[in-house]
Coordinates of C-alpha atoms and ligand atoms in Angstrom, one line a residue:
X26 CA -23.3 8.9 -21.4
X27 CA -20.3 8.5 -18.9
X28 CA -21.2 6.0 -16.3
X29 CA -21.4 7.2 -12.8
X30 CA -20.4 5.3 -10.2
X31 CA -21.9 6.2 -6.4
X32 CA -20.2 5.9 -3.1
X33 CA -21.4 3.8 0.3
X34 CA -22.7 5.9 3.3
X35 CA -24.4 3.8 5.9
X36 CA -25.5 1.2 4.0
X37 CA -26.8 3.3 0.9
X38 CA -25.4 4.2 -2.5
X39 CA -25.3 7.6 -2.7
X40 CA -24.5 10.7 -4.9
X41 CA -21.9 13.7 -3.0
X42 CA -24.6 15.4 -1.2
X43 CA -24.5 18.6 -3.4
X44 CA -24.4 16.4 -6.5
X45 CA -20.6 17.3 -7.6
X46 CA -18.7 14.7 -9.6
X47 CA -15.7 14.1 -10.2
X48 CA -14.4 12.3 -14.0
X49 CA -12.2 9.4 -13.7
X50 CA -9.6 9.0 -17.3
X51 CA -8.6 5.9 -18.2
X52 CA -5.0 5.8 -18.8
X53 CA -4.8 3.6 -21.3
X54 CA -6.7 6.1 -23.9
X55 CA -6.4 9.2 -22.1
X56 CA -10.1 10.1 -22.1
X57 CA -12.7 10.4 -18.9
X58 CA -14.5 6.8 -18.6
X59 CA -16.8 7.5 -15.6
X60 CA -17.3 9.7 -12.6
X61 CA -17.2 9.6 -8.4
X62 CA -19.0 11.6 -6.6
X63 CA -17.1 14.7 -4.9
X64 CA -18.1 14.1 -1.5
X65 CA -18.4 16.8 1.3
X66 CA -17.9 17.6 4.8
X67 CA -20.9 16.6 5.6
X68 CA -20.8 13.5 3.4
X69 CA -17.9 12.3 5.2
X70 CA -19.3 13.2 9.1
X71 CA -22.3 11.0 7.7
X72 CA -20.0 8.2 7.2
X73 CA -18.0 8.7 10.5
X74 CA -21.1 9.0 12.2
X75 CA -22.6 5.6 10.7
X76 CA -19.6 3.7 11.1
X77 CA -19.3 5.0 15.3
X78 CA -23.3 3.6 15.4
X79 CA -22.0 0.4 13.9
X80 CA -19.4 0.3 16.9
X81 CA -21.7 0.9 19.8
X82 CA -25.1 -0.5 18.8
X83 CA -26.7 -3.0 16.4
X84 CA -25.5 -6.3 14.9
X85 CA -21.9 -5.8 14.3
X86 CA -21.4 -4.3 18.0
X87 CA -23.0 -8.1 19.2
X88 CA -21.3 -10.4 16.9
X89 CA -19.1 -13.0 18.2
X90 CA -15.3 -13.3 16.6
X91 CA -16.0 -16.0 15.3
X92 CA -19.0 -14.8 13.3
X93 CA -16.9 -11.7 12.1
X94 CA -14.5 -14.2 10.8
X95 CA -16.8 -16.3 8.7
X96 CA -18.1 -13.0 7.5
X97 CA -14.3 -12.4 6.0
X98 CA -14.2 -15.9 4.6
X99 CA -17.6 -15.0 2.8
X100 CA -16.0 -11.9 1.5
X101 CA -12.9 -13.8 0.3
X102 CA -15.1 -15.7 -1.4
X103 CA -17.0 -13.4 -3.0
X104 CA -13.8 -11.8 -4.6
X105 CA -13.0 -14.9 -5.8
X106 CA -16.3 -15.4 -7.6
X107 CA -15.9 -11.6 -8.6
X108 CA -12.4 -11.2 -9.6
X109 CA -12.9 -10.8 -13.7
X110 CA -14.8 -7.1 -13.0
X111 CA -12.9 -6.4 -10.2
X112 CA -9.8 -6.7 -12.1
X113 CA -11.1 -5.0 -15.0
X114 CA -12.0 -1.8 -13.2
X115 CA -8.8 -1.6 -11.4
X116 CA -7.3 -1.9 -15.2
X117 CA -9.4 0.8 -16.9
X118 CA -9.1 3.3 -13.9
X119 CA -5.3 3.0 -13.1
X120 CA -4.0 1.4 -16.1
X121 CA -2.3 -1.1 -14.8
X122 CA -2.0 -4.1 -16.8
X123 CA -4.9 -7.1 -16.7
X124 CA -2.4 -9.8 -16.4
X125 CA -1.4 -7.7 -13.2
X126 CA -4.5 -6.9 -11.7
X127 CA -6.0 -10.4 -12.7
X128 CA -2.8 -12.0 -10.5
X129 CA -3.6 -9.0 -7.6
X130 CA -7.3 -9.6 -7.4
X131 CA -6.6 -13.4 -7.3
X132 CA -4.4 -13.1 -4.5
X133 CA -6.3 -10.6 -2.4
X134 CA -8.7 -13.3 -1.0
X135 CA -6.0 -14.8 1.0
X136 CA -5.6 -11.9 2.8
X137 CA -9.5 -11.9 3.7
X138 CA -9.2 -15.7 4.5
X139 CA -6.2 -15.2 6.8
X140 CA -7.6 -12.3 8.7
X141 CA -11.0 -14.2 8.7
X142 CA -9.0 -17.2 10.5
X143 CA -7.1 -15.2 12.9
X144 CA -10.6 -12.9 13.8
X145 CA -11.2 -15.5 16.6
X146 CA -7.5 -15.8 18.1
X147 CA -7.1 -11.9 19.0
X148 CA -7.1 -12.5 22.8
X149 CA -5.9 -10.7 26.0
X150 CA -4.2 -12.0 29.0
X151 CA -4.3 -13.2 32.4
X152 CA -2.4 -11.6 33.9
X153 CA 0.7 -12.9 37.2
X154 CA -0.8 -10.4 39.7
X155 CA 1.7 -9.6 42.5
X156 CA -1.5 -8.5 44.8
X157 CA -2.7 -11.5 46.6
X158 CA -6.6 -11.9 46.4
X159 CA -6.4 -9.2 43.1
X160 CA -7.0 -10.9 40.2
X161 CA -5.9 -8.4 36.6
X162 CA -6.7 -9.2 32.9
X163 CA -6.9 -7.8 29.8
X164 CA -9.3 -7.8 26.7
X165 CA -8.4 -6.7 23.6
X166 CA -11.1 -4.5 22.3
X167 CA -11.8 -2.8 18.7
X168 CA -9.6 0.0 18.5
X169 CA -12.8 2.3 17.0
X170 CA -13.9 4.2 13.8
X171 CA -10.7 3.4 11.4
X172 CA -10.3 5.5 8.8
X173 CA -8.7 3.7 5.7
X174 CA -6.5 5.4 2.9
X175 CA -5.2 4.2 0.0
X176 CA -3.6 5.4 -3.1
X177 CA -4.3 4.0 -6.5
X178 CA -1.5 2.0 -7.6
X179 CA -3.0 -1.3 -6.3
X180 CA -5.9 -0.2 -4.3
X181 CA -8.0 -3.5 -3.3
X182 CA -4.4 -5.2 -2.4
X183 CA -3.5 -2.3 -0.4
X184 CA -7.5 -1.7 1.1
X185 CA -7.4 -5.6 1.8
X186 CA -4.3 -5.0 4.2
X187 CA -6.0 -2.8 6.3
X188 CA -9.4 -3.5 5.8
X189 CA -9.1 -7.3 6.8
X190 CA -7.9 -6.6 10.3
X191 CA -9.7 -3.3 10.9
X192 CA -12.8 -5.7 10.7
X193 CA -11.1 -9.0 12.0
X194 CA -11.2 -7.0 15.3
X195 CA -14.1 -5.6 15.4
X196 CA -13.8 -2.2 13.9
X197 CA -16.1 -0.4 11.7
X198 CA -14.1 1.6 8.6
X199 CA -14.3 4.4 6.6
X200 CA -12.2 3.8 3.6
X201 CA -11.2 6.8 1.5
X202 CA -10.0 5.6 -2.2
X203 CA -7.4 7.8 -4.4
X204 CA -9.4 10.0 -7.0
X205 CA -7.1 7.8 -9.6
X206 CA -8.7 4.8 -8.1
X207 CA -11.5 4.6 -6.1
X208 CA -13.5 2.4 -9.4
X209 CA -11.9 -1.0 -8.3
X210 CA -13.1 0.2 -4.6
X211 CA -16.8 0.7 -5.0
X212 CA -16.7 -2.3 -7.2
X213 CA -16.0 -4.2 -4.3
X214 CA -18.1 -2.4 -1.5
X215 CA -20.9 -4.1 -3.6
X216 CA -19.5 -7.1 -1.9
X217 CA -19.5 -6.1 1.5
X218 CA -23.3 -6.6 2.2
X219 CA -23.4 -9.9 0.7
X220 CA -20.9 -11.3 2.9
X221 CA -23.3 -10.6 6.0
X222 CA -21.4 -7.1 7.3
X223 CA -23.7 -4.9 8.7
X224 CA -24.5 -1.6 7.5
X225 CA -22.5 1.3 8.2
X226 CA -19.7 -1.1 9.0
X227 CA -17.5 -0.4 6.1
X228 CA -18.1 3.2 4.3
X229 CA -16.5 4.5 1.1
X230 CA -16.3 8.5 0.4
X231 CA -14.7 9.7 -2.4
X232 CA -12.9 12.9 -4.0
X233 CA -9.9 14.9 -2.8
X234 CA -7.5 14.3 -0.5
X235 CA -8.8 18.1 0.6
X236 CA -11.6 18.4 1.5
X237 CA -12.1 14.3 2.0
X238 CA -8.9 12.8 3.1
X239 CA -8.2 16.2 5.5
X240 CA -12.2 15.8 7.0
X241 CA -11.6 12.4 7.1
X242 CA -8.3 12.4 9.2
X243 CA -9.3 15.6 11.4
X244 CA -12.4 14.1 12.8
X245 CA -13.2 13.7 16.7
X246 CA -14.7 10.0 16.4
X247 CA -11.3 8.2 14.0
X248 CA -9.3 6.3 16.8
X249 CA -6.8 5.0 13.8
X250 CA -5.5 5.8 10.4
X251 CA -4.1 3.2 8.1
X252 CA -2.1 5.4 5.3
X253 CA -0.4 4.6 2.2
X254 CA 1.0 7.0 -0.1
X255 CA 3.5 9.8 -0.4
X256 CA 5.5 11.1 2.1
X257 CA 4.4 14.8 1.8
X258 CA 0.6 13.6 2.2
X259 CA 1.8 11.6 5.7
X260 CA 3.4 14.3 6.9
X261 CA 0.3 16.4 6.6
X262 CA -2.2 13.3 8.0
X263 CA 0.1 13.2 10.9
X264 CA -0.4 16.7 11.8
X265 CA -3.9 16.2 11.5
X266 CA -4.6 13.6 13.8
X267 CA -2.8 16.4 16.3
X268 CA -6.8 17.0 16.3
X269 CA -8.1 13.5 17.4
X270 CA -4.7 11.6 18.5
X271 CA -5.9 8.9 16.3
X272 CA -2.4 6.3 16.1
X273 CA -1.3 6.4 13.5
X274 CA 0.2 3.6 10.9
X275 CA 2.2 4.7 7.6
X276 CA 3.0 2.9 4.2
X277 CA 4.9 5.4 2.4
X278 CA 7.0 5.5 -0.9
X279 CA 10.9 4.2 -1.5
X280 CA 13.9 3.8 -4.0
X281 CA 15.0 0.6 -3.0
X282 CA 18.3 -0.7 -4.3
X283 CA 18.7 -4.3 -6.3
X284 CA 22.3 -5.5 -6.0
X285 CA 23.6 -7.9 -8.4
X286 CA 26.9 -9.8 -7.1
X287 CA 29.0 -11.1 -9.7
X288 CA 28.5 -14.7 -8.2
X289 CA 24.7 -14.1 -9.0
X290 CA 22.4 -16.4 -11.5
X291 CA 22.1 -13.6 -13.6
X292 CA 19.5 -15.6 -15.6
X293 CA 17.1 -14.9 -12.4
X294 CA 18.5 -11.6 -11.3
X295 CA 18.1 -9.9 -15.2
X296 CA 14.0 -11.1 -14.4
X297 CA 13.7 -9.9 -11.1
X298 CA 15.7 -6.2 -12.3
X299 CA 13.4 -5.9 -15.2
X300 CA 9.9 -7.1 -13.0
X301 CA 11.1 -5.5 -10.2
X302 CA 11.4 -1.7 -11.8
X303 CA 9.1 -2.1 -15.1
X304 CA 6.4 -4.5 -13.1
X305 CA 3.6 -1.7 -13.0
X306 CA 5.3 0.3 -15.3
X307 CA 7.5 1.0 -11.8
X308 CA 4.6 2.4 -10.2
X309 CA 5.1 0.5 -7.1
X310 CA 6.3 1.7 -4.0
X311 CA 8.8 -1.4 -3.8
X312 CA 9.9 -0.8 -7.7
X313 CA 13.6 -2.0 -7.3
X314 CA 14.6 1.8 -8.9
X315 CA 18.7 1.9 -8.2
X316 CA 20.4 -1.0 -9.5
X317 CA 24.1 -1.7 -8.4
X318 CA 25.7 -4.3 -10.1
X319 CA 29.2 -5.4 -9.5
X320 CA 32.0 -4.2 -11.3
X321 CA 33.5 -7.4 -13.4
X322 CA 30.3 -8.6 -14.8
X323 CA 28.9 -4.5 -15.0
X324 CA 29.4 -4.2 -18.9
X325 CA 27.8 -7.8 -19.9
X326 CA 25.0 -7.5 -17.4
X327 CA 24.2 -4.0 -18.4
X328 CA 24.4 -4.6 -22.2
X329 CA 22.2 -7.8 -21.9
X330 CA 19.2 -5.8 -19.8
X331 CA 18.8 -3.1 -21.9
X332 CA 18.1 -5.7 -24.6
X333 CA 15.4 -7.7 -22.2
X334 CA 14.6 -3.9 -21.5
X335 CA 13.7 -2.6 -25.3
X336 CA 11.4 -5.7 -26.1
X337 CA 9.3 -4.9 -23.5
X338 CA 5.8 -4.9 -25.0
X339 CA 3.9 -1.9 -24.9
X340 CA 0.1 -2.0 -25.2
X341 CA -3.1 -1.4 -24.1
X342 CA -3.6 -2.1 -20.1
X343 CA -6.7 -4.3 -21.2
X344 CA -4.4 -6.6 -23.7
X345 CA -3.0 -9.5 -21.8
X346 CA -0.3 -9.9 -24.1
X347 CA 1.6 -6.5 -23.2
X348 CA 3.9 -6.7 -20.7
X349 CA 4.5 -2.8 -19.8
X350 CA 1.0 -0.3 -19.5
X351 CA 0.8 3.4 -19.2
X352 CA 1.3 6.3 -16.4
X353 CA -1.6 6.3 -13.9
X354 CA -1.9 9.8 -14.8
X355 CA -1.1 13.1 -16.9
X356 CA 1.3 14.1 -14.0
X357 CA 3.0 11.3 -13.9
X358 CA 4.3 12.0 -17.3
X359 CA 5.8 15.5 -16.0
X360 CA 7.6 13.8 -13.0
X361 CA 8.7 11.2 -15.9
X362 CA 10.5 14.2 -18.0
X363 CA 11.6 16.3 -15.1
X364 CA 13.5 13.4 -13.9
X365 CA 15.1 12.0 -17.0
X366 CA 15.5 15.0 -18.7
X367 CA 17.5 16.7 -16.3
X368 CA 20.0 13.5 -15.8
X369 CA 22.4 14.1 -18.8
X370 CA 23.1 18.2 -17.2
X371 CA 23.4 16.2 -13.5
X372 CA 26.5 13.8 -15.2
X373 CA 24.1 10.9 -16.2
X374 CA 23.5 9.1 -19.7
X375 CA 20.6 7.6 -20.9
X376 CA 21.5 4.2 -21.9
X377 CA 18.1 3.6 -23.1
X378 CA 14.2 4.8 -23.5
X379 CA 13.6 8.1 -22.1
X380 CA 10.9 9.2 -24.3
X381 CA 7.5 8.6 -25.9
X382 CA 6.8 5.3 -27.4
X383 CA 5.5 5.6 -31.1
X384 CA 2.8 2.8 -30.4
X385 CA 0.7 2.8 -28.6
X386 CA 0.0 6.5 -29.8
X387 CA -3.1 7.1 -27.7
X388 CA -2.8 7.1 -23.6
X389 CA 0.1 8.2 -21.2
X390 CA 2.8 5.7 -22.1
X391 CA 6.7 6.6 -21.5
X392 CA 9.2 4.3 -22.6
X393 CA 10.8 2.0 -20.2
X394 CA 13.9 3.4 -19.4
X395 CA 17.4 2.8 -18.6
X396 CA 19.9 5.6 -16.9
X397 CA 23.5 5.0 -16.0
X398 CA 24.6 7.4 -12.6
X399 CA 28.0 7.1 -11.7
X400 CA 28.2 10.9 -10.4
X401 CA 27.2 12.1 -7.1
X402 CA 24.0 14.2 -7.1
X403 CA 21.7 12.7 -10.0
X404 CA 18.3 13.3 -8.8
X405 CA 17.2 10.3 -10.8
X406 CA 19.0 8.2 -8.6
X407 CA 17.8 9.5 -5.4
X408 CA 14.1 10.7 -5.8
X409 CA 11.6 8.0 -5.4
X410 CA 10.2 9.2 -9.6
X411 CA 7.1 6.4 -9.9
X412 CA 7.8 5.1 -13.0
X413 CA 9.6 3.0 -15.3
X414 CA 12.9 4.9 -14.6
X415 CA 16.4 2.2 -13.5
X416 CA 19.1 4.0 -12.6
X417 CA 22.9 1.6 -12.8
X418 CA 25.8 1.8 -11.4
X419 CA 28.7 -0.3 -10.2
X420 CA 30.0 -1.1 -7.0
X421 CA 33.4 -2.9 -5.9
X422 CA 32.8 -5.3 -2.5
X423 CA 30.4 -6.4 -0.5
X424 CA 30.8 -2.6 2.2
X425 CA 30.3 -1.1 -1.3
X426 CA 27.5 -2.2 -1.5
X427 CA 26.0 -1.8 1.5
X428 CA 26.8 2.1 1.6
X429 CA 26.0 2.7 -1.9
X430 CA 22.8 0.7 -1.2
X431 CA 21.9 2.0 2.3
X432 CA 22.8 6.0 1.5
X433 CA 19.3 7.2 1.0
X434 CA 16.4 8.4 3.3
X435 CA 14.3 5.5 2.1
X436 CA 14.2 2.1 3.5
X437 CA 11.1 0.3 2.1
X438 CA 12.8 -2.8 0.6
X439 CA 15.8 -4.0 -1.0
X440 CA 17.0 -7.1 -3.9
X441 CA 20.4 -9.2 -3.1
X442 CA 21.4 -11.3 -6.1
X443 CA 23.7 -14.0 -5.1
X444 CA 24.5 -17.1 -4.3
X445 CA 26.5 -17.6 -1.2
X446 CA 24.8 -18.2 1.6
X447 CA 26.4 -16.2 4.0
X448 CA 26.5 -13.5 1.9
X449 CA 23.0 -13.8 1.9
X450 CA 22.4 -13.4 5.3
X451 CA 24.9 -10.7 5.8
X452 CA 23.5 -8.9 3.5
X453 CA 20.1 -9.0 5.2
X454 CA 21.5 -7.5 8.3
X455 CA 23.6 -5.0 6.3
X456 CA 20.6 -3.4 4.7
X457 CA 18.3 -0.8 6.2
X458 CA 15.1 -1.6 4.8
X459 CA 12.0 -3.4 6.1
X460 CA 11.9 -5.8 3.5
X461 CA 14.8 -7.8 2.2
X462 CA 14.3 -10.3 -0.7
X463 CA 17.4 -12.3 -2.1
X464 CA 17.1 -14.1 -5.5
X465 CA 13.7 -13.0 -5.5
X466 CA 11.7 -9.5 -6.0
X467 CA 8.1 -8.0 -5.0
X468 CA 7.3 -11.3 -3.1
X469 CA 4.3 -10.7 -0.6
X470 CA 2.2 -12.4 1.5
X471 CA -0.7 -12.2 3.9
X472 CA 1.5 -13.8 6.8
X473 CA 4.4 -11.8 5.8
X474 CA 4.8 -8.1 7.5
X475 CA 5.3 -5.3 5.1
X476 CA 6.5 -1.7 5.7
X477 CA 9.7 0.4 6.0
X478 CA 12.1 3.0 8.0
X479 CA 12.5 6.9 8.3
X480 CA 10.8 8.5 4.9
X481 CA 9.2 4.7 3.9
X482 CA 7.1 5.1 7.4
X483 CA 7.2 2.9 10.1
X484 CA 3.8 0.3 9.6
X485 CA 3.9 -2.9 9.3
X486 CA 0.7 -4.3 7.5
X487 CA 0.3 -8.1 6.8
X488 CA 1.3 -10.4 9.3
X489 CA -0.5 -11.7 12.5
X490 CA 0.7 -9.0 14.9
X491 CA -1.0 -6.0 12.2
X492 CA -4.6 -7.0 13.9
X493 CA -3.2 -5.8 17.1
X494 CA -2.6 -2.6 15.4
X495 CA -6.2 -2.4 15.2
X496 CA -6.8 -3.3 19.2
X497 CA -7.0 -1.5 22.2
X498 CA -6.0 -3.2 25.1
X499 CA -8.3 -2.7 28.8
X500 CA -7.0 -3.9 31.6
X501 CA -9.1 -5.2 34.4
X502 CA -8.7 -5.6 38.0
X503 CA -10.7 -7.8 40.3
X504 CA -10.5 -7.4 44.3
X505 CA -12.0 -11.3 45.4
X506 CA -10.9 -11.2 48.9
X507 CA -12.8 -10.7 51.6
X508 CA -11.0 -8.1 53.6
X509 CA -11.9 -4.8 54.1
X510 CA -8.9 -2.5 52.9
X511 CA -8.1 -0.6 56.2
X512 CA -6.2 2.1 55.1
X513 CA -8.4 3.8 52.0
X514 CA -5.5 6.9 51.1
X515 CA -2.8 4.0 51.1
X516 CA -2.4 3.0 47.5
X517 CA -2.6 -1.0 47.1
Ligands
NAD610 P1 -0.8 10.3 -2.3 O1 -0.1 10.5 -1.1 O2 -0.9 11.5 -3.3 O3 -2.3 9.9 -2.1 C1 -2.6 8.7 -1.3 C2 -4.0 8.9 -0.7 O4 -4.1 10.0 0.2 C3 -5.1 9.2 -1.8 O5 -6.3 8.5 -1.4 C4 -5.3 10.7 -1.6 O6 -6.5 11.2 -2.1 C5 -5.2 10.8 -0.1 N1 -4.9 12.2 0.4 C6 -4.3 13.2 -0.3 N2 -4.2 14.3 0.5 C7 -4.7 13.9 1.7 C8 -4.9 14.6 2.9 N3 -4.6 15.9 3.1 N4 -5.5 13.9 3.9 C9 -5.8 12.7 3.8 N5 -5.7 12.0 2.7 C10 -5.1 12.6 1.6 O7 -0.2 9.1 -3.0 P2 -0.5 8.5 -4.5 O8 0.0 9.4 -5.5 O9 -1.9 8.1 -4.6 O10 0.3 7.1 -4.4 C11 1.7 7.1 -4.7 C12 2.5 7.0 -3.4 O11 2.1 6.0 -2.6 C13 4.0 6.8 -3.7 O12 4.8 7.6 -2.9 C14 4.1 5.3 -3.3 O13 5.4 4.9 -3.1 C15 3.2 5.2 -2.2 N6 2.9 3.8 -1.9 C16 3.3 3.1 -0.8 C17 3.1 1.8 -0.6 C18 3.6 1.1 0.6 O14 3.0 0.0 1.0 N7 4.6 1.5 1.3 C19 2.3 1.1 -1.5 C20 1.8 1.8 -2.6 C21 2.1 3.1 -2.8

């Protein structure tokens, strides 16, 4: 019997209201492993509804900063003393590895903690009033209903993002999980009543991104939407908060360039190129997916990664000895041929991979792949593909580098490999890309602000300033003079 797994509306585990399911595969086989429900409209105006009553009325709407905050701490705990099932669902339902969802699942207390420590240092201001007698301050308030959405490629690191200061201020969330992931989710709303949050604080509805996602985002009582994912689903969440002029904040995909200098320890850099694009099996939206490297060490470097590259260890998600796991799912393996299939007709080679593995036979597994794109126009090099897909080429100088690096309409994150100093920082400013790591790759942290430019979005999540994202300010004036304002159509 395939396990079904229900979803959290106002405080209760429920069923869709009509009963509809949808199955849930497990990558790593291929075959359906359990089912979430299929919510409806009305599902998700339940949960909107709950989570606006948990704003104005009832415990959470009286409970002091500092309360809210030990409430995170207790959740971070709770993860902590949860993290083997937690990271075992995220494994069967996306397929990504156990040693990688162990060393997520581990880490995503901290961002409880540090949200839970900062819940009672979101403050407003008094304010220099150039009135005499008129004293003006601000609060910060809860921004309102949030509505939280997340895709499935790491979806309690991504939830915890948003989720930690949604509630750190005072908000009240509606979280709505990918259909590829929302397992790891409802695993972890079981946690959410233990740690002392009040009912109809946090909600989960799951299914579609239409009906759910589009109900979700379109409804009259969401002040804010926290979005990652694709850039063809923001574009169609930012047109639907036309409807409620909820703000906005977007975590979208990128192909960020790794650039290997010739002055690099190529020890480190060959790790951080092979983690950085096969990590996930380069389902990450940081996966380091163009690789420059310069031209006098090109040929050496090149020949000695797609060694590392074909010992990667293929194997069952739930095997902590593999190093590389399968597709999250079925399409994923179409994007994977289109891609590298039509690379040799666009003027690339395959230098290695590009196929089917032989083991593990079972489950969506692609070979990690290598292609070299010294033409103009490869679509492999310039689509953001989702998967285990490298594409190398050279580059001369330093401004080589930079425009070869920096010619694309993503700008999530990019790799520098060197080690001069001033290159270093140079580079940095050079870049366009929210995120620039040198001799390192997919760092993160909970004080650490994440996001990108143009087709990457604009968010920033993690860091101190995200919890204003989930603020309103209210300004208030006091008159504490005495004298009676003579002229009453003269603006003061
Ligand atoms: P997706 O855009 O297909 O789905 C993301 C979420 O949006 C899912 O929960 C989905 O159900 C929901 N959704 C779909 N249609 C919707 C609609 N009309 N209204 C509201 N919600 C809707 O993305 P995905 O395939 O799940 O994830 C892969 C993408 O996410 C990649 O582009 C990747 O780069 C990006 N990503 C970005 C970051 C980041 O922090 N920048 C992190 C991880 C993934």
């Amino acid at each position: 019997m395939t396990l079904q797994f229900p979803m959290l509306v106002d405080g209760a585990w429920v069923p869709s209201s009509d009963d509809r399911w949808i199955n849930s595969h497990e990558p790593g086989t291929g075959e359906v492993w359990a089912q979430i429900p299929a919510a409806t409209e009305g599902d998700v105006d339940r949960a909107v509804m709950a989570a606006h009553r948990a704003m104005r009325s009832g415990p959470w709407s009286e409970m002091t900063a500092s309360a809210r905050g030990e409430a995170l701490v207790r959740l971070s705990e709770l993860v902590s003393g949860h993290a083997s099932v937690l990271a075992e669902a995220e494994t069967r339902d996306t397929g990504k590895l156990i040693r990688e969802t162990t060393g997520s699942v581990d880490y995503v207390p901290a961002f409880y903690r540090y949200y839970g420590g900062l819940a009672d240092k979101i403050q407003g201001h008094t304010l220099p009033s150039d009135k005499p007698g008129m004293e003006i301050f601000t609060y910060r308030e809860p921004v309102g209903v949030v509505a939280a959405i997340v895709p499935w490629n790491s979806p309690q690191m991504l939830l915890a993002v948003k989720l930690a200061p949604a509630l750190a201020a005072g908000n009240a969330v509606v979280i709505k999980p990918s259909e590829h992931g929302s397992i790891p989710i409802l695993e972890f709303g079981k946690l959410v009543e233990q740690a002392g949050i009040p009912r109809g604080v946090v909600n989960i509805v799951t299914g579609r991104g239409d009906p759910v996602g589009n109900v979700l985002t379109r409804h009259r009582l969401v002040s804010r939407i926290a979005f990652t994912g694709g850039p063809d689903t923001a574009r169609t969440i930012v047109r639907n908060s036309a409807e409620n002029f909820a703000s906005v904040s977007l975590e979208l995909g990128g192909k960020s360039p790794q650039i290997v200098f010739a002055d690099a320890n190529l020890d480190s850099a060959l790790n951080g190129i092979v983690g950085g694009i096969f990590g996930a099996s380069g389902q990450s939206c940081v996966a380091g997916s163009r690789l420059y490297v310069q031209r006098e060490i090109y040929d050496d470097f090149i020949a000695r990664l797609i060694d590392r590259t074909e010992q990667i260890r293929l194997g069952s998600p739930l095997d902590p000895d593999s190093e590389m796991g399968p597709l999250a799912t079925r399409e994923q393996l179409g994007r994977f041929d289109l891609y590298v299939g039509s690379t040799p007709a666009e003027g690339g080679r395959v230098l290695t991979g590009g196929g089917r593995p032989v083991e593990p036979a079972m489950g969506w597994f692609v070979e990690p792949t290598i292609l070299e794109t010294h033409a103009k126009g490869i679509r492999a090099q310039e689509d953001e593909i989702f998967g285990p897909v490298l594409a190398v080429t050279t580059f001369n100088d330093q401004a080589d580098a930079v425009e070869k690096a920096n010619a694309t309409q993503y700008g999530l994150a990019a790799g520098v490999w060197t080690s001069a100093v001033e290159r270093a920082h140079q580079m940095i400013r050079a870049l366009s890309a929210g995120i620039v790591w040198v001799n390192t790759y997919r760092a993160t942290s909970p004080v650490a602000p994440f996001g990108g430019l143009r087709d990457s979005g604009g968010g920033r999540e993690s860091g101190a300033d995200a919890v204003y994202d989930y603020t309103s300010v209210k300004t208030a004036w006091i008159n504490s003079s005495d004298e009676v304002v003579a002229d009453p159509f003269k603006v003061q």
